[in-house]
Amino acid sequence: MNILVIIPARGGSKGIPHKNVKELNGKPLICYSIDAARQLTTDENICVSTDDDVIIKVVEDYGLKVHFKRPAELATDCAGTNGVLLHALEFYEKQGRKYDVVVLLQPTSPFRETKSLKEAVALYTSDIDMLVSVKEAATNPYYNSFEEDAEGLLVISKGDGTIERRQDAPKVWEFNGSIYVINSTRLKEVGLSKLNRIRKYVMDDLHSIDIDSMFDWYMAEKVISSHLIEN
């Protein structure tokens, strides 16, 4: 497959200022995803999409060329990932480089393993829209998850409420934000939100850590300092 790895990294992080270049265990956060991408393909097929000059400098000091600066309208708080991916694909297509597959690696997932990334890509086939990494959902809607009814009373979110043990409930998965393997043709046809033929790749909670807040950051540091994971 002809693969383009896209690492989206806008500069306007609110929860953790300049999160993408903040050092985790002595290495800028974004560099963990660059290292993972380099185990999958060559630098010419790795795209860091950013609007931020500081991020560009950090990435290029790490040896990866940033070929374009993301437009401001794709770097606002309201801008979605779909536009970022399409913009990157269009940039390369104008250079005569077309890609069958986009592998999206969020820089906020520093603990994804090379093994997981390669296994996920290997599971992808061209007859699906997307393969995504998941973990077992922390809250199962069939058990111990409730919503309000018309009277303002709590009712079980899904099912008939007869499941008494969590292990008896059907397994439910949630995206962990680590790996997305996307059919680029379908992405251009219908957009990211309408991709519906989706296959999963399961990861454990530890390797699924997604850094979105300072609490998440402290947890990541604790994982490293406790030698629970190799980095």
Coordinates of C-alpha atoms in Angstrom, one line a residue:
M1 CA 0.0 0.0 0.0
N2 CA 1.0 3.6 -0.7
I3 CA 0.8 5.1 2.8
L4 CA 0.9 8.7 4.0
V5 CA 1.4 9.1 7.7
I6 CA -0.2 12.4 9.0
I7 CA 0.7 13.7 12.5
P8 CA -1.6 16.7 13.2
A9 CA -0.2 19.1 15.7
R10 CA -1.7 22.6 16.0
G11 CA -0.1 25.1 18.3
G12 CA -3.2 26.3 20.2
S13 CA -3.4 23.7 23.0
K14 CA -5.5 25.1 25.9
G15 CA -5.2 22.3 28.6
I16 CA -1.4 22.0 28.3
P17 CA 0.3 25.0 26.6
H18 CA 2.5 23.9 23.7
K19 CA 1.7 20.3 24.7
N20 CA 2.9 18.8 21.4
V21 CA 6.5 20.0 22.0
K22 CA 6.5 19.7 25.8
E23 CA 9.2 17.3 26.9
L24 CA 8.1 13.9 28.2
N25 CA 11.0 12.0 29.7
G26 CA 13.4 14.4 27.9
K27 CA 11.8 14.1 24.5
P28 CA 9.2 16.4 22.9
L29 CA 5.8 14.7 22.9
I30 CA 5.4 14.9 19.1
C31 CA 8.7 13.0 18.6
Y32 CA 7.2 9.8 20.0
S33 CA 4.8 9.8 17.0
I34 CA 7.6 10.7 14.6
D35 CA 9.6 7.7 15.9
A36 CA 6.6 5.4 15.4
A37 CA 6.0 6.7 11.9
R38 CA 9.6 6.1 11.0
Q39 CA 9.2 2.4 11.8
L40 CA 6.4 2.2 9.2
T41 CA 7.7 4.3 6.3
T42 CA 10.4 6.8 5.2
D43 CA 10.5 10.5 6.0
E44 CA 9.1 11.5 2.6
N45 CA 5.8 9.8 3.5
I46 CA 5.5 11.4 7.0
C47 CA 3.6 14.7 7.2
V48 CA 3.4 16.9 10.3
S49 CA 0.5 19.2 9.8
T50 CA 0.9 22.3 12.0
D51 CA 0.3 26.0 12.0
D52 CA 2.9 26.7 14.7
D53 CA 6.5 27.9 14.0
V54 CA 7.8 26.5 17.3
I55 CA 6.4 23.0 16.4
I56 CA 8.0 23.3 12.9
K57 CA 11.4 24.1 14.5
V58 CA 11.2 21.2 16.9
V59 CA 10.2 18.8 14.2
E60 CA 12.9 19.9 11.8
D61 CA 15.5 19.9 14.5
Y62 CA 14.5 16.3 15.0
G63 CA 15.4 15.7 11.3
L64 CA 12.0 15.7 9.7
K65 CA 11.2 18.3 7.0
V66 CA 7.8 20.1 7.4
H67 CA 6.7 20.8 3.8
F68 CA 3.9 23.2 4.5
K69 CA 2.3 25.3 7.2
R70 CA -1.3 24.6 8.0
P71 CA -3.7 27.4 7.0
A72 CA -5.0 29.4 10.0
E73 CA -8.7 28.3 9.2
L74 CA -7.7 24.7 9.8
A75 CA -6.1 25.5 13.2
T76 CA -8.9 27.0 15.1
D77 CA -10.6 25.4 18.2
C78 CA -13.5 24.5 15.9
A79 CA -11.5 23.1 13.0
G80 CA -12.0 19.3 12.6
T81 CA -9.5 16.6 11.6
N82 CA -11.3 15.9 8.3
G83 CA -10.2 19.2 6.8
V84 CA -6.6 18.7 8.0
L85 CA -6.4 15.3 6.4
L86 CA -7.9 16.5 3.1
H87 CA -5.6 19.5 3.0
A88 CA -2.5 17.3 3.4
L89 CA -3.7 14.9 0.7
E90 CA -4.4 17.7 -1.7
F91 CA -0.9 19.2 -1.0
Y92 CA 0.8 16.0 -2.0
E93 CA -1.5 15.3 -4.9
K94 CA -0.6 18.6 -6.4
Q95 CA 3.0 17.4 -6.4
G96 CA 1.9 14.2 -8.2
R97 CA 2.0 12.0 -5.2
K98 CA -1.2 10.0 -4.5
Y99 CA -1.7 7.8 -1.5
D100 CA -4.1 4.8 -1.1
V101 CA -4.1 5.0 2.7
V102 CA -3.7 7.7 5.4
V103 CA -2.3 6.6 8.7
L104 CA -3.3 9.2 11.3
L105 CA -1.1 9.3 14.4
Q106 CA -2.2 11.7 17.2
P107 CA 0.9 13.1 19.0
T108 CA -1.0 12.8 22.3
S109 CA -0.5 9.0 22.2
P110 CA 3.2 8.5 23.1
F111 CA 2.9 4.9 24.2
R112 CA 1.7 3.2 21.0
E113 CA 4.1 0.3 20.2
T114 CA 5.7 -0.2 16.8
K115 CA 4.3 -3.8 16.9
S116 CA 0.8 -2.4 17.4
L117 CA 1.2 0.1 14.5
K118 CA 2.4 -2.6 12.1
E119 CA -0.3 -5.1 13.2
A120 CA -3.0 -2.4 12.7
V121 CA -1.8 -1.6 9.2
A122 CA -1.6 -5.3 8.4
L123 CA -5.3 -5.7 9.4
Y124 CA -6.5 -3.0 7.0
T125 CA -7.9 -4.0 3.7
S126 CA -9.1 -1.8 0.9
D127 CA -12.7 -3.0 1.1
I128 CA -13.2 -1.2 4.5
D129 CA -13.3 2.6 5.2
M130 CA -11.1 2.6 8.2
L131 CA -9.3 0.6 10.9
V132 CA -9.0 2.2 14.3
S133 CA -7.3 1.3 17.6
V134 CA -9.7 0.8 20.5
K135 CA -9.7 -0.2 24.1
E136 CA -12.5 -1.7 26.1
A137 CA -14.9 1.0 27.1
A138 CA -14.5 2.2 30.7
T139 CA -18.2 2.5 31.0
N140 CA -20.4 -0.2 29.5
P141 CA -23.9 1.1 28.5
Y142 CA -25.3 -2.4 29.2
Y143 CA -24.2 -2.3 32.8
N144 CA -23.9 0.5 35.3
S145 CA -24.5 3.3 32.8
F146 CA -27.6 5.4 33.0
E147 CA -29.6 8.2 31.3
E148 CA -32.6 10.2 32.3
D149 CA -36.1 9.3 31.1
A150 CA -38.9 11.8 30.5
E151 CA -39.6 11.9 34.3
G152 CA -36.0 12.7 35.1
L153 CA -35.5 9.2 36.5
L154 CA -32.4 7.1 35.8
V155 CA -32.7 4.2 33.4
I156 CA -30.1 1.8 32.1
S157 CA -28.6 3.3 28.9
K158 CA -28.8 0.1 26.8
G159 CA -30.5 -3.3 27.2
D160 CA -33.3 -4.3 29.5
G161 CA -31.5 -3.8 32.8
T162 CA -31.3 -7.5 33.7
I163 CA -27.5 -7.8 33.5
E164 CA -26.2 -7.9 37.1
R165 CA -22.5 -8.5 36.5
R166 CA -20.2 -6.4 34.2
Q167 CA -18.5 -9.5 32.9
D168 CA -21.9 -10.7 31.6
A169 CA -22.5 -7.6 29.5
P170 CA -21.5 -7.5 25.8
K171 CA -18.1 -6.0 25.3
V172 CA -18.1 -2.4 24.1
W173 CA -15.2 -0.5 22.6
E174 CA -14.1 3.1 22.5
F175 CA -11.6 4.8 20.2
N176 CA -8.3 5.4 22.1
G177 CA -7.0 8.0 19.6
S178 CA -3.8 6.2 18.9
I179 CA -4.0 4.7 15.4
Y180 CA -6.3 5.4 12.5
V181 CA -5.7 3.6 9.1
I182 CA -8.0 5.4 6.6
N183 CA -9.0 4.6 3.0
S184 CA -8.1 7.9 1.3
T185 CA -10.6 7.4 -1.6
R186 CA -13.5 7.0 0.8
L187 CA -12.2 9.9 2.9
K188 CA -12.3 12.2 -0.1
E189 CA -15.7 10.8 -1.1
V190 CA -17.7 11.1 2.1
G191 CA -15.5 12.6 4.8
L192 CA -14.2 11.3 8.1
S193 CA -17.5 11.4 10.0
K194 CA -19.3 9.3 7.5
L195 CA -16.9 6.4 7.3
N196 CA -18.9 3.5 8.5
R197 CA -17.1 0.3 7.5
I198 CA -14.8 0.2 10.4
R199 CA -12.6 -2.5 11.8
K200 CA -11.0 -2.5 15.2
Y201 CA -7.5 -3.1 16.6
V202 CA -7.5 -3.7 20.3
M203 CA -5.0 -2.1 22.7
D204 CA -4.6 -2.3 26.5
D205 CA -5.3 0.6 28.8
L206 CA -1.6 1.3 29.4
H207 CA -0.6 1.7 25.8
S208 CA -3.9 3.6 25.1
I209 CA -3.0 6.6 27.4
D210 CA -4.1 9.8 25.6
I211 CA -2.6 13.0 26.9
D212 CA -5.3 15.7 27.0
S213 CA -4.9 17.3 30.4
M214 CA -2.3 17.9 33.0
F215 CA -3.7 14.9 34.9
D216 CA -3.0 12.8 31.9
W217 CA 0.5 14.2 31.7
Y218 CA 1.2 13.3 35.3
M219 CA -0.1 9.8 34.7
A220 CA 2.2 9.4 31.7
E221 CA 5.2 10.6 33.7
K222 CA 4.3 8.2 36.5
V223 CA 4.0 5.3 34.0
I224 CA 7.5 6.1 32.7
S225 CA 9.1 6.6 36.1
S226 CA 7.6 3.4 37.4
H227 CA 9.1 1.5 34.4
L228 CA 5.7 0.2 33.5
I229 CA 6.5 0.8 29.9
E230 CA 9.7 1.1 27.9
N231 CA 10.3 4.5 26.3

